Coordinates of C-alpha atoms in Angstrom, one line a residue:
M1338 CA 4.2 96.1 -21.2
K1339 CA 2.5 92.7 -19.8
H1340 CA 4.0 89.8 -19.2
I1341 CA 1.7 87.4 -17.1
L1342 CA 2.7 83.5 -16.9
L1343 CA 0.2 81.0 -15.1
G1344 CA 1.7 77.5 -13.3
I1345 CA -0.3 74.1 -13.5
F1346 CA -2.3 73.6 -10.5
A1347 CA -1.6 70.6 -9.3
L1348 CA -3.0 67.6 -7.0
L1349 CA -0.8 67.3 -3.8
P1350 CA -1.6 64.9 -1.0
F1351 CA -2.6 66.0 2.0
I1352 CA 0.8 66.2 4.0
V1353 CA 2.8 69.5 5.0
F1354 CA 5.1 70.6 2.9
A1355 CA 7.2 73.8 2.7
A1356 CA 6.7 76.0 0.1
D1357 CA 9.0 78.6 -1.1
L1358 CA 8.5 81.7 -3.7
S1359 CA 11.4 84.3 -5.1
S1360 CA 10.8 87.5 -6.0
P1361 CA 12.0 88.3 -9.6
D1362 CA 15.5 89.5 -8.4
G1363 CA 15.8 87.1 -6.0
K1364 CA 16.3 89.0 -2.8
Y1365 CA 13.4 88.2 -0.9
T1366 CA 12.3 84.5 -0.3
M1367 CA 9.3 83.4 1.6
T1368 CA 8.7 80.0 2.8
V1369 CA 5.5 78.5 4.1
D1370 CA 5.4 75.4 5.8
G1371 CA 1.9 74.4 6.8
M1372 CA 0.6 77.3 8.8
T1373 CA 3.6 78.5 8.7
Y1374 CA 6.0 80.9 6.9
S1375 CA 9.5 82.8 7.5
V1376 CA 11.0 85.2 5.2
T1377 CA 14.8 86.2 4.1
F1378 CA 16.1 89.4 2.3
N1379 CA 19.8 89.5 0.6
G1380 CA 20.4 85.7 2.2
K1381 CA 19.2 87.0 5.7
T1382 CA 16.6 86.3 7.8
I1383 CA 14.3 88.7 8.4
I1384 CA 10.8 87.1 9.5
E1385 CA 11.5 84.0 11.8
K1386 CA 9.2 80.8 11.7
S1387 CA 6.0 82.8 12.5
L1388 CA 1.7 81.3 12.4
L1389 CA -0.7 82.3 9.5
G1390 CA -4.6 81.7 9.9
V1391 CA -7.6 83.1 10.9
N1392 CA -9.9 82.3 13.6
I1393 CA -13.5 81.4 12.7
D1394 CA -16.5 80.9 14.7
N1395 CA -19.9 80.0 13.0
R1396 CA -21.6 78.7 15.4
L1397 CA -24.2 81.4 15.5
F1398 CA -24.9 81.1 12.2
E1399 CA -24.5 77.2 12.0
S1400 CA -26.3 75.8 14.5
A1401 CA -26.1 72.4 12.3
L1402 CA -22.8 72.1 13.2
A1403 CA -21.9 69.6 15.7
V1404 CA -18.5 71.2 16.4
P1405 CA -16.8 70.9 20.1
R1406 CA -16.3 74.5 21.0
G1407 CA -12.5 73.8 21.8
E1408 CA -12.4 72.8 18.0
Y1409 CA -13.1 76.8 17.1
K1410 CA -9.5 78.2 18.9
D1411 CA -7.8 77.5 16.1
W1412 CA -9.9 76.9 12.7
S1413 CA -6.6 76.8 10.6
S1414 CA -5.2 73.8 12.7
D1415 CA -6.6 71.7 10.6
L1416 CA -6.7 72.5 7.0
Q1417 CA -5.6 70.6 4.6
L1418 CA -3.3 71.1 1.2
K1419 CA -5.1 70.4 -1.6
G1420 CA -2.5 71.8 -4.5
E1421 CA -0.8 75.1 -5.6
E1422 CA -0.8 77.6 -8.3
R1423 CA 1.9 79.7 -9.6
S1424 CA 2.0 82.9 -11.8
S1425 CA 4.2 85.4 -12.6
V1426 CA 3.0 89.1 -13.7
D1427 CA 5.0 92.1 -15.1
T1428 CA 3.3 95.0 -16.2
T1429 CA 3.9 98.7 -15.9
W1430 CA 0.3 101.3 -15.1
T1431 CA -0.4 105.3 -15.1
P1432 CA -1.7 106.6 -12.6
L1433 CA -3.8 110.0 -12.9
Y1434 CA -1.4 111.4 -10.6
G1435 CA 0.9 110.4 -8.1
E1436 CA 4.9 110.6 -6.6
N1437 CA 5.6 108.9 -10.1
A1438 CA 4.3 109.2 -13.6
K1439 CA 4.6 105.2 -14.6
I1440 CA 4.3 102.7 -11.8
R1441 CA 6.2 98.8 -12.5
D1442 CA 3.9 95.5 -10.9
H1443 CA 6.1 93.1 -11.4
Y1444 CA 5.8 90.0 -8.6
N1445 CA 5.8 86.2 -8.4
Q1446 CA 3.3 84.5 -7.0
L1447 CA 2.0 81.8 -5.3
V1448 CA -1.7 80.8 -4.3
L1449 CA -1.8 77.4 -1.8
H1450 CA -5.2 75.9 -1.7
Y1451 CA -6.3 74.3 1.8
E1452 CA -10.0 72.6 2.6
K1453 CA -11.3 71.5 5.6
G1454 CA -14.0 69.2 6.1
S1455 CA -13.8 67.0 3.2
N1456 CA -10.7 64.0 2.7
G1457 CA -10.9 65.1 -1.5
Q1458 CA -12.5 61.7 -1.9
G1459 CA -16.3 63.3 -1.9
T1460 CA -17.0 62.4 1.6
V1461 CA -16.9 64.8 4.6
S1462 CA -14.9 64.6 8.1
E1463 CA -16.7 63.5 11.1
G1464 CA -18.2 66.6 12.9
Y1465 CA -18.6 68.6 10.1
D1466 CA -21.7 69.3 8.3
K1467 CA -22.4 67.5 5.4
R1468 CA -23.8 70.3 3.3
K1469 CA -20.8 72.7 3.7
Y1470 CA -17.5 72.2 3.3
Y1471 CA -14.5 75.1 4.3
A1472 CA -11.7 76.1 2.0
M1473 CA -9.1 79.0 2.6
D1474 CA -6.1 79.6 0.3
I1475 CA -3.2 82.0 1.4
V1476 CA -1.8 84.1 -1.2
V1477 CA 1.8 85.2 -1.6
R1478 CA 3.6 87.7 -3.7
A1479 CA 7.1 88.2 -3.6
Y1480 CA 7.8 91.6 -5.5
N1481 CA 11.6 92.9 -5.7
E1482 CA 10.0 95.7 -3.3
G1483 CA 8.6 93.4 -0.4
I1484 CA 6.2 90.4 0.4
A1485 CA 2.3 90.5 0.5
F1486 CA 0.2 87.6 1.4
R1487 CA -3.6 87.6 2.3
Y1488 CA -6.1 84.7 3.2
H1489 CA -8.7 84.2 0.1
F1490 CA -12.1 82.2 0.9
P1491 CA -13.3 80.7 -2.5
E1492 CA -16.7 80.4 -3.7
T1493 CA -18.5 77.6 -2.8
A1494 CA -21.4 76.3 -3.9
N1495 CA -23.8 77.6 -1.0
S1496 CA -21.7 81.2 -1.1
L1497 CA -20.6 80.4 3.2
F1498 CA -20.5 82.9 5.5
L1499 CA -18.2 83.2 7.8
H1500 CA -17.3 84.9 11.3
I1501 CA -14.2 85.9 11.8
T1502 CA -13.0 86.6 14.9
G1503 CA -9.2 87.3 14.5
E1504 CA -6.3 86.5 12.8
R1505 CA -3.5 84.4 13.5
T1506 CA -0.9 86.3 11.2
Q1507 CA 2.3 86.7 13.3
F1508 CA 6.0 88.2 12.8
A1509 CA 8.9 86.7 14.7
M1510 CA 11.3 89.5 14.6
P1511 CA 15.2 88.3 15.3
E1512 CA 16.1 88.9 18.9
G1513 CA 16.7 92.8 19.4
T1514 CA 14.9 94.2 17.0
M1515 CA 13.5 97.8 17.8
A1516 CA 10.4 99.4 16.7
W1517 CA 9.2 103.3 16.3
Y1518 CA 5.9 102.9 18.3
E1519 CA 2.7 104.9 17.9
E1520 CA 0.0 103.8 19.9
W1521 CA -2.7 105.6 17.5
A1522 CA -2.6 107.2 14.8
Q1523 CA -1.8 111.0 15.6
A1524 CA 0.3 109.7 19.0
P1525 CA 4.1 111.1 19.1
Y1526 CA 6.4 108.2 18.4
E1527 CA 8.5 106.0 20.9
V1528 CA 11.3 103.5 20.1
K1529 CA 10.9 100.5 21.9
S1530 CA 12.8 97.1 22.4
L1531 CA 10.3 93.8 21.5
E1532 CA 9.9 92.7 25.1
L1533 CA 6.5 92.1 27.0
K1534 CA 8.8 94.0 29.8
D1535 CA 7.9 97.0 28.5
N1536 CA 4.2 96.8 29.6
S1537 CA 3.9 100.4 28.1
W1538 CA 3.4 98.3 24.6
F1539 CA -0.4 98.3 23.8
E1540 CA -1.0 98.4 20.1
S1541 CA 1.1 99.7 17.5
E1542 CA -0.7 101.5 14.5
R1543 CA 1.0 100.6 11.0
P1544 CA 3.2 101.0 9.4
L1545 CA 5.4 99.8 11.7
L1546 CA 9.4 100.5 11.2
M1547 CA 11.7 97.9 12.8
Q1548 CA 15.5 98.3 12.8
L1549 CA 16.9 94.3 13.1
P1550 CA 20.4 94.5 15.4
D1551 CA 22.2 93.5 11.9
G1552 CA 20.8 97.1 11.1
T1553 CA 18.6 96.0 8.2
Y1554 CA 14.9 98.3 8.1
V1555 CA 12.0 96.2 7.9
A1556 CA 8.4 98.0 7.8
L1557 CA 5.2 96.1 8.1
L1558 CA 2.2 97.4 6.6
E1559 CA -1.7 97.1 5.4
A1560 CA -3.2 97.6 1.8
A1561 CA -6.5 97.1 0.7
M1562 CA -8.7 97.3 3.7
K1563 CA -12.1 98.3 2.3
D1564 CA -14.5 96.2 3.7
Y1565 CA -12.7 94.4 6.4
T1566 CA -11.2 95.5 10.0
R1567 CA -8.8 97.4 11.0
G1568 CA -5.0 95.8 11.7
K1569 CA -2.4 96.8 14.1
F1570 CA 0.0 95.0 16.0
K1571 CA 0.8 93.7 19.6
L1572 CA 3.0 91.3 20.9
A1573 CA 2.4 88.6 21.8
K1574 CA 5.7 87.4 23.5
D1575 CA 9.1 88.7 23.4
N1576 CA 10.1 89.8 19.6
V1577 CA 6.6 88.2 18.2
L1578 CA 4.1 90.6 17.2
Q1579 CA 0.6 89.8 16.7
V1580 CA -1.7 91.1 13.7
T1581 CA -5.0 92.4 16.0
M1582 CA -7.8 92.9 14.6
Y1583 CA -10.6 96.1 15.5
D1584 CA -13.0 93.8 16.3
S1585 CA -14.8 90.4 14.2
A1586 CA -15.7 90.6 10.5
D1587 CA -18.4 88.9 8.6
I1588 CA -18.3 87.5 5.0
I1589 CA -19.8 85.4 3.0
S1590 CA -17.1 83.9 -0.3
P1591 CA -15.5 85.1 -2.4
Y1592 CA -13.7 87.4 -0.1
D1593 CA -10.5 88.5 -0.2
T1594 CA -8.7 89.5 3.4
P1595 CA -6.6 92.8 3.0
W1596 CA -3.0 92.4 2.1
R1597 CA -0.4 91.6 5.3
V1598 CA 3.1 93.7 4.0
I1599 CA 6.5 93.2 4.7
M1600 CA 9.2 95.5 3.4
A1601 CA 13.0 96.1 4.0
G1602 CA 16.0 97.9 3.0
E1603 CA 19.9 97.9 4.2
R1604 CA 19.1 101.8 4.2
A1605 CA 16.0 103.0 5.4
V1606 CA 15.5 105.5 2.2
E1607 CA 15.0 102.1 0.1
L1608 CA 11.8 101.6 2.0
I1609 CA 10.7 105.3 0.7
N1610 CA 11.5 104.0 -3.1
H1611 CA 9.5 101.6 -2.7
K1612 CA 6.4 102.4 -1.6
D1613 CA 4.1 101.9 -5.0
L1614 CA 3.9 98.6 -3.9
V1615 CA 1.1 99.7 -1.5
L1616 CA -0.6 100.8 -4.5
N1617 CA 0.2 97.9 -6.4
L1618 CA -2.1 96.0 -4.1
N1619 CA -5.2 97.3 -4.9
Q1620 CA -7.5 97.3 -7.5
E1621 CA -7.5 99.8 -10.7
Q1622 CA -9.5 102.2 -10.9
V1623 CA -12.9 101.8 -13.4
T1624 CA -12.6 103.3 -16.5
K1625 CA -14.1 106.2 -16.6
D1626 CA -13.9 110.1 -17.2
W1627 CA -11.9 111.1 -14.4
S1628 CA -11.3 114.4 -15.4
W1629 CA -12.6 116.4 -13.0
I1630 CA -10.0 115.1 -10.6
R1631 CA -7.7 117.8 -9.8
P1632 CA -5.1 117.8 -7.4
G1633 CA -3.5 121.3 -6.0
K1634 CA -3.1 123.8 -3.2
A1635 CA -5.2 124.7 -0.4
F1636 CA -6.1 127.5 1.8
R1637 CA -8.4 127.6 4.3
S1638 CA -10.4 130.2 5.5
G1639 CA -9.6 131.1 9.0
K1640 CA -13.3 133.0 10.0
L1641 CA -16.3 132.0 8.4
E1642 CA -17.9 135.3 7.6
K1643 CA -18.9 136.7 4.7
S1644 CA -15.5 139.2 3.9
A1645 CA -12.9 137.1 5.1
I1646 CA -14.3 134.5 3.1
F1647 CA -13.7 136.4 0.1
K1648 CA -10.2 137.6 1.2
S1649 CA -9.1 134.7 0.9
I1650 CA -10.9 133.6 -1.9
D1651 CA -8.7 136.3 -3.6
F1652 CA -5.6 135.2 -2.0
C1653 CA -5.7 131.9 -3.7
K1654 CA -6.0 134.0 -6.7
E1655 CA -2.7 135.7 -5.9
F1656 CA -0.8 133.6 -4.5
G1657 CA -2.0 130.6 -7.5
F1658 CA -3.4 128.3 -4.5
D1659 CA -5.9 126.3 -6.8
Y1660 CA -9.1 125.8 -3.8
V1661 CA -10.2 127.6 -0.6
E1662 CA -11.5 125.5 2.1
L1663 CA -14.6 126.2 4.8
D1664 CA -13.8 124.4 7.9
A1665 CA -15.7 123.2 10.7
G1666 CA -18.9 125.3 11.7
W1667 CA -20.2 126.7 8.7
Y1668 CA -23.5 124.7 8.8
G1669 CA -23.5 125.2 12.6
P1670 CA -21.6 122.6 15.8
E1671 CA -20.6 120.1 14.1
G1672 CA -21.2 117.5 16.9
K1673 CA -25.0 118.2 16.9
V1674 CA -27.7 116.0 15.4
S1675 CA -29.4 119.2 14.7
S1676 CA -27.2 120.6 12.0
D1677 CA -28.0 120.9 9.2
A1678 CA -25.3 120.3 6.2
R1679 CA -27.7 121.1 3.3
K1680 CA -27.4 124.8 4.3
V1681 CA -25.3 127.4 5.7
I1682 CA -26.6 128.5 9.4
E1683 CA -29.0 131.6 9.7
T1684 CA -26.3 133.1 11.9
R1685 CA -23.8 133.2 9.0
N1686 CA -23.7 135.8 6.6
F1687 CA -23.4 134.4 3.6
T1688 CA -24.6 131.6 1.1
M1689 CA -22.5 128.4 -0.3
P1690 CA -23.9 129.1 -3.7
E1691 CA -22.6 133.1 -4.0
V1692 CA -19.2 131.7 -2.4
C1693 CA -18.9 129.0 -5.2
D1694 CA -19.5 131.7 -7.5
Y1695 CA -17.4 134.5 -6.5
A1696 CA -14.7 131.2 -6.4
K1697 CA -14.9 130.4 -9.5
S1698 CA -14.8 134.2 -11.4
K1699 CA -11.1 134.0 -9.5
G1700 CA -10.7 130.5 -11.0
V1701 CA -10.7 129.0 -7.2
G1702 CA -12.3 125.8 -5.8
V1703 CA -13.9 125.2 -3.0
W1704 CA -14.0 123.0 -0.1
V1705 CA -16.1 122.7 2.3
Y1706 CA -16.0 120.4 5.5
V1707 CA -18.5 117.8 7.0
N1708 CA -18.4 115.7 9.8
Q1709 CA -19.4 111.7 9.7
R1710 CA -22.5 112.7 11.6
A1711 CA -24.0 114.6 8.9
L1712 CA -22.4 112.9 6.3
Y1713 CA -24.1 109.7 7.4
Q1714 CA -27.6 111.4 8.1
Q1715 CA -27.8 113.1 5.1
L1716 CA -25.5 111.9 2.0
D1717 CA -28.0 111.2 -0.3
E1718 CA -29.2 114.3 -0.1
L1719 CA -25.6 116.4 0.1
L1720 CA -23.7 115.0 -3.0
P1721 CA -26.6 116.1 -5.6
L1722 CA -26.8 119.6 -3.8
Y1723 CA -23.3 120.0 -3.3
Q1724 CA -22.6 119.3 -6.9
K1725 CA -25.6 122.0 -7.6
W1726 CA -23.8 124.4 -6.1
G1727 CA -20.3 123.7 -7.6
I1728 CA -18.9 122.4 -4.3
K1729 CA -15.3 120.5 -5.9
G1730 CA -14.4 118.8 -2.5
I1731 CA -15.6 117.6 0.9
K1732 CA -13.7 116.8 4.1
F1733 CA -14.9 114.0 6.1
G1734 CA -14.3 114.8 9.4
F1735 CA -13.8 113.1 12.9
V1736 CA -14.8 109.7 10.8
H1737 CA -14.6 106.4 12.6
I1738 CA -12.6 104.1 11.9
G1739 CA -11.5 100.7 12.5
N1740 CA -14.7 98.2 12.7
Q1741 CA -16.2 96.6 9.5
Q1742 CA -19.2 98.6 9.4
W1743 CA -17.4 101.6 9.4
S1744 CA -14.7 100.8 7.2
T1745 CA -17.4 99.6 4.4
W1746 CA -19.7 102.9 5.4
L1747 CA -16.9 105.0 4.9
H1748 CA -15.5 103.4 1.7
N1749 CA -19.4 103.0 0.0
A1750 CA -19.3 106.7 0.9
I1751 CA -16.4 107.6 -1.1
E1752 CA -17.6 105.9 -4.0
E1753 CA -20.8 107.7 -3.7
C1754 CA -18.8 111.5 -4.2
A1755 CA -17.4 110.0 -7.7
K1756 CA -21.2 109.7 -9.1
Y1757 CA -21.0 113.5 -8.6
Q1758 CA -17.9 114.3 -8.7
I1759 CA -17.0 115.4 -5.6
M1760 CA -13.2 114.9 -4.4
V1761 CA -12.4 113.5 -1.3
D1762 CA -10.1 114.1 2.0
I1763 CA -10.5 112.0 4.8
H1764 CA -9.6 113.9 8.2
D1765 CA -8.8 112.6 12.1
E1766 CA -8.1 108.6 12.4
Y1767 CA -7.7 107.3 8.8
R1768 CA -5.0 105.8 7.8
P1769 CA -4.6 104.9 3.8
T1770 CA -4.1 101.5 3.1
G1771 CA -3.5 101.8 -1.0
L1772 CA -7.4 102.5 -2.3
S1773 CA -6.3 106.0 -3.9
R1774 CA -5.5 103.8 -6.7
T1775 CA -8.9 102.3 -6.7
Y1776 CA -10.7 105.9 -6.0
P1777 CA -8.5 108.3 -7.3
H1778 CA -10.8 111.2 -5.7
L1779 CA -9.7 110.4 -2.7
L1780 CA -7.2 112.5 -2.8
T1781 CA -5.5 112.6 0.4
Q1782 CA -6.4 112.4 4.3
E1783 CA -4.8 112.8 7.9
G1784 CA -4.5 110.1 10.3
I1785 CA -0.9 111.8 11.1
R1786 CA 0.7 114.0 14.1
G1787 CA 1.0 117.1 11.7
N1788 CA 0.6 120.7 12.4
E1789 CA -2.3 120.6 14.4
E1790 CA -0.1 119.3 17.0
M1791 CA 2.8 120.6 16.5
P1792 CA 5.3 118.8 16.2
D1793 CA 8.9 118.5 16.5
A1794 CA 11.7 118.4 14.0
D1795 CA 12.6 114.6 15.4
H1796 CA 8.9 113.5 14.7
N1797 CA 8.9 115.2 11.1
T1798 CA 11.7 113.6 10.5
I1799 CA 10.5 110.1 11.5
L1800 CA 7.4 110.4 9.4
P1801 CA 9.0 109.9 5.5
F1802 CA 9.8 106.7 7.1
T1803 CA 6.5 105.5 8.7
R1804 CA 3.7 107.4 8.0
Y1805 CA 4.1 108.1 4.4
L1806 CA 4.9 104.9 3.6
C1807 CA 1.3 103.6 3.1
G1808 CA 0.4 106.9 1.3
P1809 CA -0.9 111.1 1.5
G1810 CA -0.5 112.9 4.7
D1811 CA -2.5 115.4 5.0
Y1812 CA -0.1 117.3 7.1
T1813 CA -1.4 120.6 7.0
L1814 CA 1.7 122.8 6.5
C1815 CA 2.0 126.4 8.8
Y1816 CA 4.8 128.9 8.2
F1817 CA 4.2 132.0 10.1
N1818 CA 2.0 130.8 13.3
S1819 CA 4.1 131.7 16.7
R1820 CA 3.5 127.8 17.5
V1821 CA 5.4 126.3 15.1
K1822 CA 8.9 124.5 17.0
N1823 CA 11.0 124.2 13.4
T1824 CA 12.7 127.2 11.7
K1825 CA 11.0 128.5 8.1
G1826 CA 14.1 126.5 6.2
H1827 CA 12.4 122.9 7.8
Q1828 CA 9.0 124.2 6.8
L1829 CA 9.7 125.2 3.6
A1830 CA 11.0 121.8 2.6
M1831 CA 7.7 120.0 3.5
A1832 CA 6.4 120.6 0.5
A1833 CA 9.2 118.4 -1.6
V1834 CA 9.2 115.9 1.4
Y1835 CA 6.1 115.5 2.3
Y1836 CA 3.8 114.1 -0.6
S1837 CA -0.1 115.3 -0.8
P1838 CA -1.9 115.8 -4.0
L1839 CA -4.4 118.1 -2.2
Q1840 CA -1.8 120.2 0.3
F1841 CA -3.0 122.3 2.6
Y1842 CA -0.3 125.8 3.1
F1843 CA -0.4 128.2 5.9
W1844 CA -2.7 126.4 7.9
Y1845 CA -3.6 129.1 11.0
D1846 CA -2.4 131.7 8.9
N1847 CA -4.4 134.8 8.2
P1848 CA -4.4 136.7 3.9
Y1849 CA -2.3 139.3 3.7
M1850 CA -0.8 139.6 7.5
K1851 CA 3.1 140.8 7.3
G1852 CA 5.2 138.5 5.7
W1853 CA 3.4 137.3 2.6
D1854 CA 6.3 139.1 0.2
S1855 CA 9.4 137.1 2.0
A1856 CA 11.4 136.0 -1.1
E1857 CA 11.8 132.2 -0.6
L1858 CA 7.7 131.7 -0.2
K1859 CA 8.4 131.3 -4.1
F1860 CA 9.6 127.8 -3.4
W1861 CA 5.9 127.1 -2.2
K1862 CA 4.4 128.8 -5.2
D1863 CA 6.8 126.8 -7.8
C1864 CA 5.8 123.3 -6.1
P1865 CA 3.7 121.4 -7.3
T1866 CA 1.9 118.7 -5.3
V1867 CA 1.5 116.0 -8.0
F1868 CA 5.1 114.6 -9.8
D1869 CA 6.7 112.2 -12.6
E1870 CA 9.5 110.9 -10.3
S1871 CA 10.4 110.6 -6.6
V1872 CA 13.7 109.6 -5.0
A1873 CA 14.1 109.4 -1.5
L1874 CA 18.3 110.5 -1.5
D1875 CA 19.5 109.9 2.2
G1876 CA 18.3 109.7 5.4
V1877 CA 18.3 108.3 8.9
P1878 CA 14.9 108.0 10.8
G1879 CA 14.4 110.3 13.4
E1880 CA 17.6 112.0 12.0
Y1881 CA 17.2 113.8 8.6
I1882 CA 15.5 113.4 5.4
I1883 CA 16.8 114.4 1.4
Q1884 CA 14.0 114.2 -0.6
A1885 CA 14.0 114.9 -5.0
R1886 CA 10.5 115.0 -7.1
R1887 CA 10.7 115.6 -11.0
S1888 CA 8.1 118.0 -12.4
G1889 CA 8.6 117.9 -16.1
E1890 CA 12.4 118.6 -16.1
D1891 CA 12.4 120.5 -12.8
W1892 CA 13.7 119.0 -10.2
F1893 CA 12.7 120.1 -6.2
I1894 CA 14.4 118.8 -3.1
G1895 CA 13.5 119.1 0.5
A1896 CA 16.4 118.4 3.3
M1897 CA 14.7 118.6 6.7
T1898 CA 16.7 117.6 10.5
N1899 CA 15.7 116.8 13.6
K1900 CA 16.4 119.4 16.5
E1901 CA 19.8 119.0 16.2
G1902 CA 22.1 120.6 13.3
R1903 CA 24.0 119.1 10.6
T1904 CA 26.3 119.2 7.5
I1905 CA 24.4 117.3 4.1
S1906 CA 25.6 116.2 1.1
I1907 CA 23.5 116.4 -1.9
P1908 CA 24.1 114.2 -4.4
T1909 CA 24.2 115.3 -7.8
D1910 CA 24.1 112.2 -9.8
F1911 CA 20.5 111.6 -9.8
L1912 CA 20.3 114.5 -12.4
P1913 CA 19.2 113.8 -15.9
K1914 CA 22.4 114.7 -18.0
G1915 CA 23.4 118.3 -18.3
K1916 CA 23.4 122.1 -16.1
Y1917 CA 21.3 123.2 -13.6
E1918 CA 20.5 126.5 -12.1
V1919 CA 19.4 126.2 -8.7
E1920 CA 17.7 128.4 -6.5
C1921 CA 18.1 127.2 -2.7
Y1922 CA 16.4 128.7 0.5
N1923 CA 18.3 128.0 3.7
D1924 CA 18.3 128.9 7.3
N1925 CA 20.6 132.1 8.1
P1926 CA 20.0 133.0 11.7
A1927 CA 22.5 135.6 11.1
L1928 CA 20.2 137.5 8.5
N1929 CA 18.2 140.4 9.8
T1930 CA 14.9 139.0 8.4
Q1931 CA 11.4 138.4 9.5
T1932 CA 12.1 134.8 8.6
N1933 CA 15.8 134.2 8.5
V1934 CA 15.8 132.3 5.3
Q1935 CA 18.5 132.8 2.7
C1936 CA 18.0 132.7 -0.7
S1937 CA 20.6 132.2 -3.4
M1938 CA 21.4 130.4 -6.7
F1939 CA 24.3 128.9 -8.4
N1940 CA 24.7 126.9 -11.4
V1941 CA 25.8 122.7 -10.8
Q1942 CA 26.4 119.9 -13.6
S1943 CA 25.1 116.8 -13.0
G1944 CA 27.0 114.1 -11.4
K1945 CA 29.8 116.3 -10.5
K1946 CA 30.8 117.5 -7.0
P1947 CA 27.6 117.3 -4.8
I1948 CA 26.3 120.5 -2.7
T1949 CA 27.3 120.9 0.6
L1950 CA 25.1 122.7 3.1
Q1951 CA 24.5 123.0 6.8
L1952 CA 21.2 122.7 8.5
Q1953 CA 20.2 124.9 11.2
P1954 CA 19.1 122.6 14.7
S1955 CA 15.3 121.6 13.6
G1956 CA 16.1 123.6 10.6
G1957 CA 15.8 122.6 6.3
A1958 CA 16.2 123.9 3.1
A1959 CA 14.4 124.1 -0.2
L1960 CA 16.1 123.7 -3.7
H1961 CA 14.5 123.8 -6.9
F1962 CA 16.7 122.6 -10.0
K1963 CA 16.3 124.4 -13.5
P1964 CA 18.2 123.0 -16.3
I1965 CA 20.0 125.0 -18.5
R1966 CA 19.4 125.1 -22.2

């Protein structure tokens, strides 16, 4: 389905005016008034009057400009409205893989055209270079799922170069708003007020989840950050958040800045169910053969020794996993310039071709970890070599993120990997902004406080409402490791709750250790990593989450609670009409087994009595629904 309506371009006098744009269902409305805006949701103001605009300082590049220094402090202040353009789009697209087999892209759009340095009649304002004029558009999209806006610098005759020193974009929140603050991508969360007296508020990661005094949940996100600088949020003053750029950005028009995204929900799970919005704000992938992309399950070989690697490959074959991964150290100390990722270090007793050949004979693919230091120095040589060896994917390690240089380098490196049919997993502080739509071979990324840090259940029940709103997270699921703070049922449920097309299981565990015959591990074998439909059924940030996902006709549900035990009710009205056999795996401390997970089976009728389960403190449950013919 495709339906596009273009509005009439109107020349307007240079006056400040207010322009409204509403979502197709009317729930969201954004009002732009000069260089300010506000947003309502269900008739309630969720973003009060807030600043728009950018700061630009071109003095280093345009010495001919005779503009006093002070005028550069607010480049947007004297932009003059030239006209507006409206359109509507309603399409449905099919991702190669994902949380949903079909994604609707339905929005109304408003483009406001501004000029600077021209009065619209062929003359140039005093103080500006007569060879140039400056233009900027504010592009607003209103979806049923949220509001997005960005700044567009249109093409000019001389390919105008701009030095962007910062954004003026702000989000003025209602007084009393609370936020789930996270200082860096792998940090713990804290719930904080938006008040300057709390001087521990520095810059918060995105997505940023908030709850307004009336109970409404609001999330702020960033989308399509490809060749710009990473944005975060700081307090400009009480209850006013400011977009902060990691560093300045140098651009040549035409150019689009990343999208600033606002989502809201009466219930927090509405945000989860609307997160495809981030993908919709990114460009479609280039039409080509992507058949070599294969999401799946992976196991890390903990020991980089030939017999241990082969044993890990055998385990993948036996357990039904798709990939084995060789982590840091296979080509030498990852932090040293002298380490050469074109070969296995001489102190190891294997070669990469023999590992790839053995894995191929077992139907298993090979991934390798490569630190950014080696990728930066050797990428042009590594990619054709890895393709020759038969490497299926690279896990980028310790990527430098934030400024424009490294953001551009990283995404160019991802593009290069596609030329050699190599998939990508980015580790450490990188956070997704929906670019997996453009680069579908970018399967997943870390940027998450996962099982490397062994977080508690409170943290784990925050993640679906925060970090996972922006895209897949490589949490590196553990099971038997003694440092895990949560129950086995809690860990099992992660396969359905935490989305990652490349899902690592049994991180820090060794193949064939005691416990592999535990009956409940069937859920990890059965649950896929990509789905046809996903629905968050219920949950509260930091308390609990119930997530349902469909693959074919089977449904998989993961339920997780925080450090408090609780009784949960799983509805059955989301199921298509019919009867289902349910395999249920739930914690039972009374069992005298290694894992204390109760495996049970029962039947349910869709739309009838809900399923009631008792979750243990820091616990969880996993359920597999199969239709009965």
